């Protein structure tokens, strides 16, 4: 039987130093996972259990991309994040086993229509329209654990037009990557190719068309993204 419509192409993420690539399955994001960012968002950074939201895989775009300034916002924020790549499926994974399920790491941006997210929070509505936005999950090339080990500390920072706007350390995650996987795999069966955006340090702010966002995590390859024209 032929398909009535063109089936969506898989999103393929590049892998550094190997003749392979990773098909992206799903995108999970952790909310408020650095204390200083929780405070800047007006929240007490108590160690309440981690919470999650999701983006479509099609929001993932590679480094070097120019992404549109999306419609329906006047406050499109950057959030630099460490991304963990799931390489082995599982449910109810304990934190002590969790790192075995990660195949690699990358640098990501969780771009956010902050004004729509803020309204959603006020009204007790889902965050989807604030977070699950066109091309809102830029991703650097992935480095495999076999090459770089596990990333549990090291500087994470974002430059916007050459000026450092976010500057933190992965060691300051409220919930470590292993603990995030323990919680998330109690909610969903994790699958190969799932991406986990692990949260952003303080210093989020509004991008504008023409801005160049250069994201870094110590030990990984930079993520280089330009904000393009308003979506049309
Ligand atoms: Mn985020």
PDB file of C-alpha atoms and ligand atoms in Angstrom:
ATOM      1  CA  UNK A   1       0.000   0.000   0.000  1.00  0.00           C
ATOM      2  CA  UNK A   2       1.392   3.422  -0.751  1.00  0.00           C
ATOM      3  CA  UNK A   3       1.293   6.177   1.828  1.00  0.00           C
ATOM      4  CA  UNK A   4      -1.118   9.017   1.194  1.00  0.00           C
ATOM      5  CA  UNK A   5       1.417  11.535   2.478  1.00  0.00           C
ATOM      6  CA  UNK A   6       5.175  11.718   2.605  1.00  0.00           C
ATOM      7  CA  UNK A   7       6.283  10.066   5.860  1.00  0.00           C
ATOM      8  CA  UNK A   8       8.317  12.335   8.069  1.00  0.00           C
ATOM      9  CA  UNK A   9      12.051  11.814   7.555  1.00  0.00           C
ATOM     10  CA  UNK A  10      13.934  10.636  10.640  1.00  0.00           C
ATOM     11  CA  UNK A  11      15.997  13.234  12.449  1.00  0.00           C
ATOM     12  CA  UNK A  12      19.628  12.136  12.344  1.00  0.00           C
ATOM     13  CA  UNK A  13      22.200  13.412  14.839  1.00  0.00           C
ATOM     14  CA  UNK A  14      25.893  13.354  13.963  1.00  0.00           C
ATOM     15  CA  UNK A  15      28.463  11.479  16.041  1.00  0.00           C
ATOM     16  CA  UNK A  16      31.996  12.785  16.428  1.00  0.00           C
ATOM     17  CA  UNK A  17      34.876  10.632  15.220  1.00  0.00           C
ATOM     18  CA  UNK A  18      32.880   7.599  14.071  1.00  0.00           C
ATOM     19  CA  UNK A  19      31.313   6.548  10.795  1.00  0.00           C
ATOM     20  CA  UNK A  20      27.866   6.358  12.367  1.00  0.00           C
ATOM     21  CA  UNK A  21      24.962   8.576  13.325  1.00  0.00           C
ATOM     22  CA  UNK A  22      22.070   8.440  15.771  1.00  0.00           C
ATOM     23  CA  UNK A  23      18.400   8.535  14.777  1.00  0.00           C
ATOM     24  CA  UNK A  24      16.585  10.757  17.269  1.00  0.00           C
ATOM     25  CA  UNK A  25      13.616   9.086  18.930  1.00  0.00           C
ATOM     26  CA  UNK A  26      12.087  11.476  21.470  1.00  0.00           C
ATOM     27  CA  UNK A  27      13.142  14.623  23.282  1.00  0.00           C
ATOM     28  CA  UNK A  28      12.700  14.825  27.059  1.00  0.00           C
ATOM     29  CA  UNK A  29      13.588  17.987  28.957  1.00  0.00           C
ATOM     30  CA  UNK A  30      14.089  18.509  32.690  1.00  0.00           C
ATOM     31  CA  UNK A  31      12.641  21.673  34.246  1.00  0.00           C
ATOM     32  CA  UNK A  32      14.531  23.779  36.821  1.00  0.00           C
ATOM     33  CA  UNK A  33      17.578  21.615  37.452  1.00  0.00           C
ATOM     34  CA  UNK A  34      20.103  24.255  38.551  1.00  0.00           C
ATOM     35  CA  UNK A  35      19.401  26.121  41.806  1.00  0.00           C
ATOM     36  CA  UNK A  36      20.421  29.553  40.490  1.00  0.00           C
ATOM     37  CA  UNK A  37      18.097  29.201  37.494  1.00  0.00           C
ATOM     38  CA  UNK A  38      15.221  28.031  39.724  1.00  0.00           C
ATOM     39  CA  UNK A  39      15.752  31.199  41.780  1.00  0.00           C
ATOM     40  CA  UNK A  40      15.796  33.483  38.724  1.00  0.00           C
ATOM     41  CA  UNK A  41      12.462  31.907  37.710  1.00  0.00           C
ATOM     42  CA  UNK A  42      11.060  32.805  41.141  1.00  0.00           C
ATOM     43  CA  UNK A  43      11.136  29.279  42.577  1.00  0.00           C
ATOM     44  CA  UNK A  44      12.681  27.855  45.696  1.00  0.00           C
ATOM     45  CA  UNK A  45      15.301  25.368  44.504  1.00  0.00           C
ATOM     46  CA  UNK A  46      14.191  22.723  46.983  1.00  0.00           C
ATOM     47  CA  UNK A  47      14.986  19.231  45.935  1.00  0.00           C
ATOM     48  CA  UNK A  48      11.444  18.497  44.802  1.00  0.00           C
ATOM     49  CA  UNK A  49      11.392  15.533  42.408  1.00  0.00           C
ATOM     50  CA  UNK A  50      12.528  16.413  38.874  1.00  0.00           C
ATOM     51  CA  UNK A  51       9.767  17.180  36.396  1.00  0.00           C
ATOM     52  CA  UNK A  52       9.714  16.787  32.655  1.00  0.00           C
ATOM     53  CA  UNK A  53       8.295  18.120  29.438  1.00  0.00           C
ATOM     54  CA  UNK A  54       8.781  16.952  25.879  1.00  0.00           C
ATOM     55  CA  UNK A  55       9.464  18.245  22.397  1.00  0.00           C
ATOM     56  CA  UNK A  56       8.875  16.617  19.049  1.00  0.00           C
ATOM     57  CA  UNK A  57      11.973  15.044  17.522  1.00  0.00           C
ATOM     58  CA  UNK A  58      11.580  17.402  14.557  1.00  0.00           C
ATOM     59  CA  UNK A  59      12.512  20.335  16.835  1.00  0.00           C
ATOM     60  CA  UNK A  60      16.094  18.990  16.881  1.00  0.00           C
ATOM     61  CA  UNK A  61      18.381  20.798  14.421  1.00  0.00           C
ATOM     62  CA  UNK A  62      22.140  20.499  13.980  1.00  0.00           C
ATOM     63  CA  UNK A  63      24.895  22.926  14.835  1.00  0.00           C
ATOM     64  CA  UNK A  64      25.434  25.509  12.125  1.00  0.00           C
ATOM     65  CA  UNK A  65      21.698  26.005  11.660  1.00  0.00           C
ATOM     66  CA  UNK A  66      19.920  29.315  11.399  1.00  0.00           C
ATOM     67  CA  UNK A  67      16.649  28.798  13.243  1.00  0.00           C
ATOM     68  CA  UNK A  68      13.574  30.960  12.753  1.00  0.00           C
ATOM     69  CA  UNK A  69      12.401  33.455  15.337  1.00  0.00           C
ATOM     70  CA  UNK A  70       9.083  31.705  15.971  1.00  0.00           C
ATOM     71  CA  UNK A  71       5.642  33.197  15.651  1.00  0.00           C
ATOM     72  CA  UNK A  72       3.466  34.148  18.639  1.00  0.00           C
ATOM     73  CA  UNK A  73       6.247  35.372  20.932  1.00  0.00           C
ATOM     74  CA  UNK A  74       8.075  38.564  21.856  1.00  0.00           C
ATOM     75  CA  UNK A  75      10.302  36.838  24.396  1.00  0.00           C
ATOM     76  CA  UNK A  76      12.184  33.904  22.858  1.00  0.00           C
ATOM     77  CA  UNK A  77      14.713  32.730  25.430  1.00  0.00           C
ATOM     78  CA  UNK A  78      17.935  30.774  25.202  1.00  0.00           C
ATOM     79  CA  UNK A  79      18.637  27.905  27.640  1.00  0.00           C
ATOM     80  CA  UNK A  80      22.004  26.163  27.290  1.00  0.00           C
ATOM     81  CA  UNK A  81      21.870  22.513  28.409  1.00  0.00           C
ATOM     82  CA  UNK A  82      23.893  19.321  28.613  1.00  0.00           C
ATOM     83  CA  UNK A  83      22.143  16.616  26.579  1.00  0.00           C
ATOM     84  CA  UNK A  84      22.400  12.909  27.425  1.00  0.00           C
ATOM     85  CA  UNK A  85      21.749  10.422  24.613  1.00  0.00           C
ATOM     86  CA  UNK A  86      20.057   7.138  25.506  1.00  0.00           C
ATOM     87  CA  UNK A  87      21.727   4.107  23.928  1.00  0.00           C
ATOM     88  CA  UNK A  88      20.039   1.227  25.739  1.00  0.00           C
ATOM     89  CA  UNK A  89      16.319   0.829  26.501  1.00  0.00           C
ATOM     90  CA  UNK A  90      14.888   0.273  29.938  1.00  0.00           C
ATOM     91  CA  UNK A  91      12.231   0.934  32.551  1.00  0.00           C
ATOM     92  CA  UNK A  92      12.633   1.573  36.284  1.00  0.00           C
ATOM     93  CA  UNK A  93      16.381   2.021  35.900  1.00  0.00           C
ATOM     94  CA  UNK A  94      18.135   2.674  39.215  1.00  0.00           C
ATOM     95  CA  UNK A  95      20.511   5.615  39.423  1.00  0.00           C
ATOM     96  CA  UNK A  96      23.348   3.180  40.030  1.00  0.00           C
ATOM     97  CA  UNK A  97      22.647   1.456  36.676  1.00  0.00           C
ATOM     98  CA  UNK A  98      21.600   4.575  34.773  1.00  0.00           C
ATOM     99  CA  UNK A  99      24.913   5.538  33.229  1.00  0.00           C
ATOM    100  CA  UNK A 100      25.011   2.198  31.372  1.00  0.00           C
ATOM    101  CA  UNK A 101      22.009   3.476  29.394  1.00  0.00           C
ATOM    102  CA  UNK A 102      23.788   6.582  28.089  1.00  0.00           C
ATOM    103  CA  UNK A 103      25.724   6.261  24.849  1.00  0.00           C
ATOM    104  CA  UNK A 104      26.837   9.858  24.476  1.00  0.00           C
ATOM    105  CA  UNK A 105      26.560  13.534  25.318  1.00  0.00           C
ATOM    106  CA  UNK A 106      26.017  16.741  23.390  1.00  0.00           C
ATOM    107  CA  UNK A 107      25.429  20.447  23.870  1.00  0.00           C
ATOM    108  CA  UNK A 108      21.838  21.571  23.386  1.00  0.00           C
ATOM    109  CA  UNK A 109      19.614  24.631  23.500  1.00  0.00           C
ATOM    110  CA  UNK A 110      16.096  24.429  24.926  1.00  0.00           C
ATOM    111  CA  UNK A 111      14.707  27.510  23.176  1.00  0.00           C
ATOM    112  CA  UNK A 112      11.556  28.747  24.895  1.00  0.00           C
ATOM    113  CA  UNK A 113       8.690  31.120  24.148  1.00  0.00           C
ATOM    114  CA  UNK A 114       8.978  32.496  27.699  1.00  0.00           C
ATOM    115  CA  UNK A 115       5.919  34.714  27.473  1.00  0.00           C
ATOM    116  CA  UNK A 116       3.702  31.789  26.500  1.00  0.00           C
ATOM    117  CA  UNK A 117       5.309  29.557  29.127  1.00  0.00           C
ATOM    118  CA  UNK A 118       4.726  32.223  31.794  1.00  0.00           C
ATOM    119  CA  UNK A 119       1.041  32.503  30.879  1.00  0.00           C
ATOM    120  CA  UNK A 120       0.714  28.716  30.938  1.00  0.00           C
ATOM    121  CA  UNK A 121       2.243  28.591  34.424  1.00  0.00           C
ATOM    122  CA  UNK A 122      -0.098  31.318  35.704  1.00  0.00           C
ATOM    123  CA  UNK A 123      -3.137  29.539  34.350  1.00  0.00           C
ATOM    124  CA  UNK A 124      -2.080  26.029  35.345  1.00  0.00           C
ATOM    125  CA  UNK A 125      -1.928  24.952  31.703  1.00  0.00           C
ATOM    126  CA  UNK A 126       0.577  22.676  29.939  1.00  0.00           C
ATOM    127  CA  UNK A 127       3.896  24.148  28.802  1.00  0.00           C
ATOM    128  CA  UNK A 128       3.738  22.713  25.291  1.00  0.00           C
ATOM    129  CA  UNK A 129       3.192  25.908  23.354  1.00  0.00           C
ATOM    130  CA  UNK A 130       5.993  27.610  25.259  1.00  0.00           C
ATOM    131  CA  UNK A 131       8.472  24.793  24.820  1.00  0.00           C
ATOM    132  CA  UNK A 132       7.601  22.564  21.869  1.00  0.00           C
ATOM    133  CA  UNK A 133       8.423  25.158  19.241  1.00  0.00           C
ATOM    134  CA  UNK A 134       9.715  25.005  15.671  1.00  0.00           C
ATOM    135  CA  UNK A 135      13.450  24.126  15.588  1.00  0.00           C
ATOM    136  CA  UNK A 136      13.694  24.874  19.315  1.00  0.00           C
ATOM    137  CA  UNK A 137      16.060  22.037  20.265  1.00  0.00           C
ATOM    138  CA  UNK A 138      19.403  22.691  18.529  1.00  0.00           C
ATOM    139  CA  UNK A 139      21.926  19.916  19.146  1.00  0.00           C
ATOM    140  CA  UNK A 140      25.700  19.777  18.730  1.00  0.00           C
ATOM    141  CA  UNK A 141      27.557  16.790  17.341  1.00  0.00           C
ATOM    142  CA  UNK A 142      27.325  13.887  19.819  1.00  0.00           C
ATOM    143  CA  UNK A 143      30.428  12.569  21.569  1.00  0.00           C
ATOM    144  CA  UNK A 144      30.277   8.929  22.595  1.00  0.00           C
ATOM    145  CA  UNK A 145      30.877   7.860  26.176  1.00  0.00           C
ATOM    146  CA  UNK A 146      33.512   5.441  24.901  1.00  0.00           C
ATOM    147  CA  UNK A 147      35.508   8.473  23.764  1.00  0.00           C
ATOM    148  CA  UNK A 148      34.830  11.152  26.386  1.00  0.00           C
ATOM    149  CA  UNK A 149      33.503   9.265  29.430  1.00  0.00           C
ATOM    150  CA  UNK A 150      30.560  10.550  31.447  1.00  0.00           C
ATOM    151  CA  UNK A 151      30.040  14.268  31.874  1.00  0.00           C
ATOM    152  CA  UNK A 152      29.258  14.895  35.542  1.00  0.00           C
ATOM    153  CA  UNK A 153      31.167  18.140  36.000  1.00  0.00           C
ATOM    154  CA  UNK A 154      32.746  20.874  33.941  1.00  0.00           C
ATOM    155  CA  UNK A 155      31.883  24.363  32.803  1.00  0.00           C
ATOM    156  CA  UNK A 156      28.690  24.893  30.795  1.00  0.00           C
ATOM    157  CA  UNK A 157      28.309  28.335  29.226  1.00  0.00           C
ATOM    158  CA  UNK A 158      26.603  30.291  26.490  1.00  0.00           C
ATOM    159  CA  UNK A 159      27.927  33.243  24.551  1.00  0.00           C
ATOM    160  CA  UNK A 160      25.509  35.482  22.691  1.00  0.00           C
ATOM    161  CA  UNK A 161      27.232  37.672  20.095  1.00  0.00           C
ATOM    162  CA  UNK A 162      30.509  37.044  21.919  1.00  0.00           C
ATOM    163  CA  UNK A 163      29.225  38.001  25.363  1.00  0.00           C
ATOM    164  CA  UNK A 164      28.905  35.322  28.069  1.00  0.00           C
ATOM    165  CA  UNK A 165      25.296  35.201  29.226  1.00  0.00           C
ATOM    166  CA  UNK A 166      25.062  31.856  31.024  1.00  0.00           C
ATOM    167  CA  UNK A 167      27.916  30.334  33.010  1.00  0.00           C
ATOM    168  CA  UNK A 168      27.552  27.320  35.251  1.00  0.00           C
ATOM    169  CA  UNK A 169      28.977  23.919  36.059  1.00  0.00           C
ATOM    170  CA  UNK A 170      27.422  20.551  35.319  1.00  0.00           C
ATOM    171  CA  UNK A 171      28.381  19.551  38.878  1.00  0.00           C
ATOM    172  CA  UNK A 172      25.665  21.966  40.066  1.00  0.00           C
ATOM    173  CA  UNK A 173      22.776  19.982  38.582  1.00  0.00           C
ATOM    174  CA  UNK A 174      20.162  19.561  41.335  1.00  0.00           C
ATOM    175  CA  UNK A 175      19.384  16.095  39.907  1.00  0.00           C
ATOM    176  CA  UNK A 176      22.331  14.334  38.312  1.00  0.00           C
ATOM    177  CA  UNK A 177      21.981  12.715  34.915  1.00  0.00           C
ATOM    178  CA  UNK A 178      21.792   9.289  36.604  1.00  0.00           C
ATOM    179  CA  UNK A 179      19.056  10.473  38.979  1.00  0.00           C
ATOM    180  CA  UNK A 180      17.145  12.071  36.103  1.00  0.00           C
ATOM    181  CA  UNK A 181      17.189   8.725  34.287  1.00  0.00           C
ATOM    182  CA  UNK A 182      15.965   6.940  37.411  1.00  0.00           C
ATOM    183  CA  UNK A 183      12.944   9.269  37.610  1.00  0.00           C
ATOM    184  CA  UNK A 184      12.232   9.468  33.885  1.00  0.00           C
ATOM    185  CA  UNK A 185      12.423   5.694  33.373  1.00  0.00           C
ATOM    186  CA  UNK A 186       9.786   5.318  36.081  1.00  0.00           C
ATOM    187  CA  UNK A 187       7.441   7.287  33.839  1.00  0.00           C
ATOM    188  CA  UNK A 188       8.390   6.090  30.344  1.00  0.00           C
ATOM    189  CA  UNK A 189      10.294   3.184  28.908  1.00  0.00           C
ATOM    190  CA  UNK A 190      13.443   4.825  27.609  1.00  0.00           C
ATOM    191  CA  UNK A 191      14.398   3.913  24.062  1.00  0.00           C
ATOM    192  CA  UNK A 192      17.548   4.089  21.963  1.00  0.00           C
ATOM    193  CA  UNK A 193      17.910   7.527  20.451  1.00  0.00           C
ATOM    194  CA  UNK A 194      15.965   9.368  23.137  1.00  0.00           C
ATOM    195  CA  UNK A 195      17.548  12.691  24.050  1.00  0.00           C
ATOM    196  CA  UNK A 196      17.432  14.123  27.555  1.00  0.00           C
ATOM    197  CA  UNK A 197      17.981  17.887  27.865  1.00  0.00           C
ATOM    198  CA  UNK A 198      19.069  18.095  31.486  1.00  0.00           C
ATOM    199  CA  UNK A 199      18.213  21.689  32.456  1.00  0.00           C
ATOM    200  CA  UNK A 200      19.798  25.115  32.220  1.00  0.00           C
ATOM    201  CA  UNK A 201      21.954  27.212  34.541  1.00  0.00           C
ATOM    202  CA  UNK A 202      21.124  30.828  35.405  1.00  0.00           C
ATOM    203  CA  UNK A 203      21.272  33.646  32.872  1.00  0.00           C
ATOM    204  CA  UNK A 204      18.441  32.863  30.484  1.00  0.00           C
ATOM    205  CA  UNK A 205      17.366  35.790  28.337  1.00  0.00           C
ATOM    206  CA  UNK A 206      15.700  36.904  25.119  1.00  0.00           C
ATOM    207  CA  UNK A 207      17.263  36.301  21.717  1.00  0.00           C
ATOM    208  CA  UNK A 208      16.561  38.472  18.695  1.00  0.00           C
ATOM    209  CA  UNK A 209      16.915  37.922  14.956  1.00  0.00           C
ATOM    210  CA  UNK A 210      20.562  38.013  13.937  1.00  0.00           C
ATOM    211  CA  UNK A 211      21.921  36.830  17.281  1.00  0.00           C
ATOM    212  CA  UNK A 212      24.634  34.195  17.258  1.00  0.00           C
ATOM    213  CA  UNK A 213      24.416  31.680  20.099  1.00  0.00           C
ATOM    214  CA  UNK A 214      27.577  29.744  20.875  1.00  0.00           C
ATOM    215  CA  UNK A 215      27.031  27.016  23.459  1.00  0.00           C
ATOM    216  CA  UNK A 216      29.814  25.189  25.248  1.00  0.00           C
ATOM    217  CA  UNK A 217      30.199  22.293  27.632  1.00  0.00           C
ATOM    218  CA  UNK A 218      33.721  21.465  28.715  1.00  0.00           C
ATOM    219  CA  UNK A 219      34.853  18.306  26.939  1.00  0.00           C
ATOM    220  CA  UNK A 220      32.302  18.522  24.105  1.00  0.00           C
ATOM    221  CA  UNK A 221      32.167  20.281  20.738  1.00  0.00           C
ATOM    222  CA  UNK A 222      30.538  23.724  20.645  1.00  0.00           C
ATOM    223  CA  UNK A 223      27.011  24.337  19.426  1.00  0.00           C
ATOM    224  CA  UNK A 224      26.788  27.248  16.973  1.00  0.00           C
ATOM    225  CA  UNK A 225      23.312  28.601  16.191  1.00  0.00           C
ATOM    226  CA  UNK A 226      22.060  31.805  14.557  1.00  0.00           C
ATOM    227  CA  UNK A 227      18.609  33.269  15.141  1.00  0.00           C
ATOM    228  CA  UNK A 228      17.056  34.007  11.790  1.00  0.00           C
ATOM    229  CA  UNK A 229      14.136  36.076  10.574  1.00  0.00           C
ATOM    230  CA  UNK A 230      10.661  35.831  12.064  1.00  0.00           C
ATOM    231  CA  UNK A 231       8.885  32.679  10.992  1.00  0.00           C
ATOM    232  CA  UNK A 232       6.838  33.295   7.860  1.00  0.00           C
TER     233      UNK A 232
HETATM  234 MN1  LIG B   1      15.338  23.919  29.779  1.00  0.00          MN
END
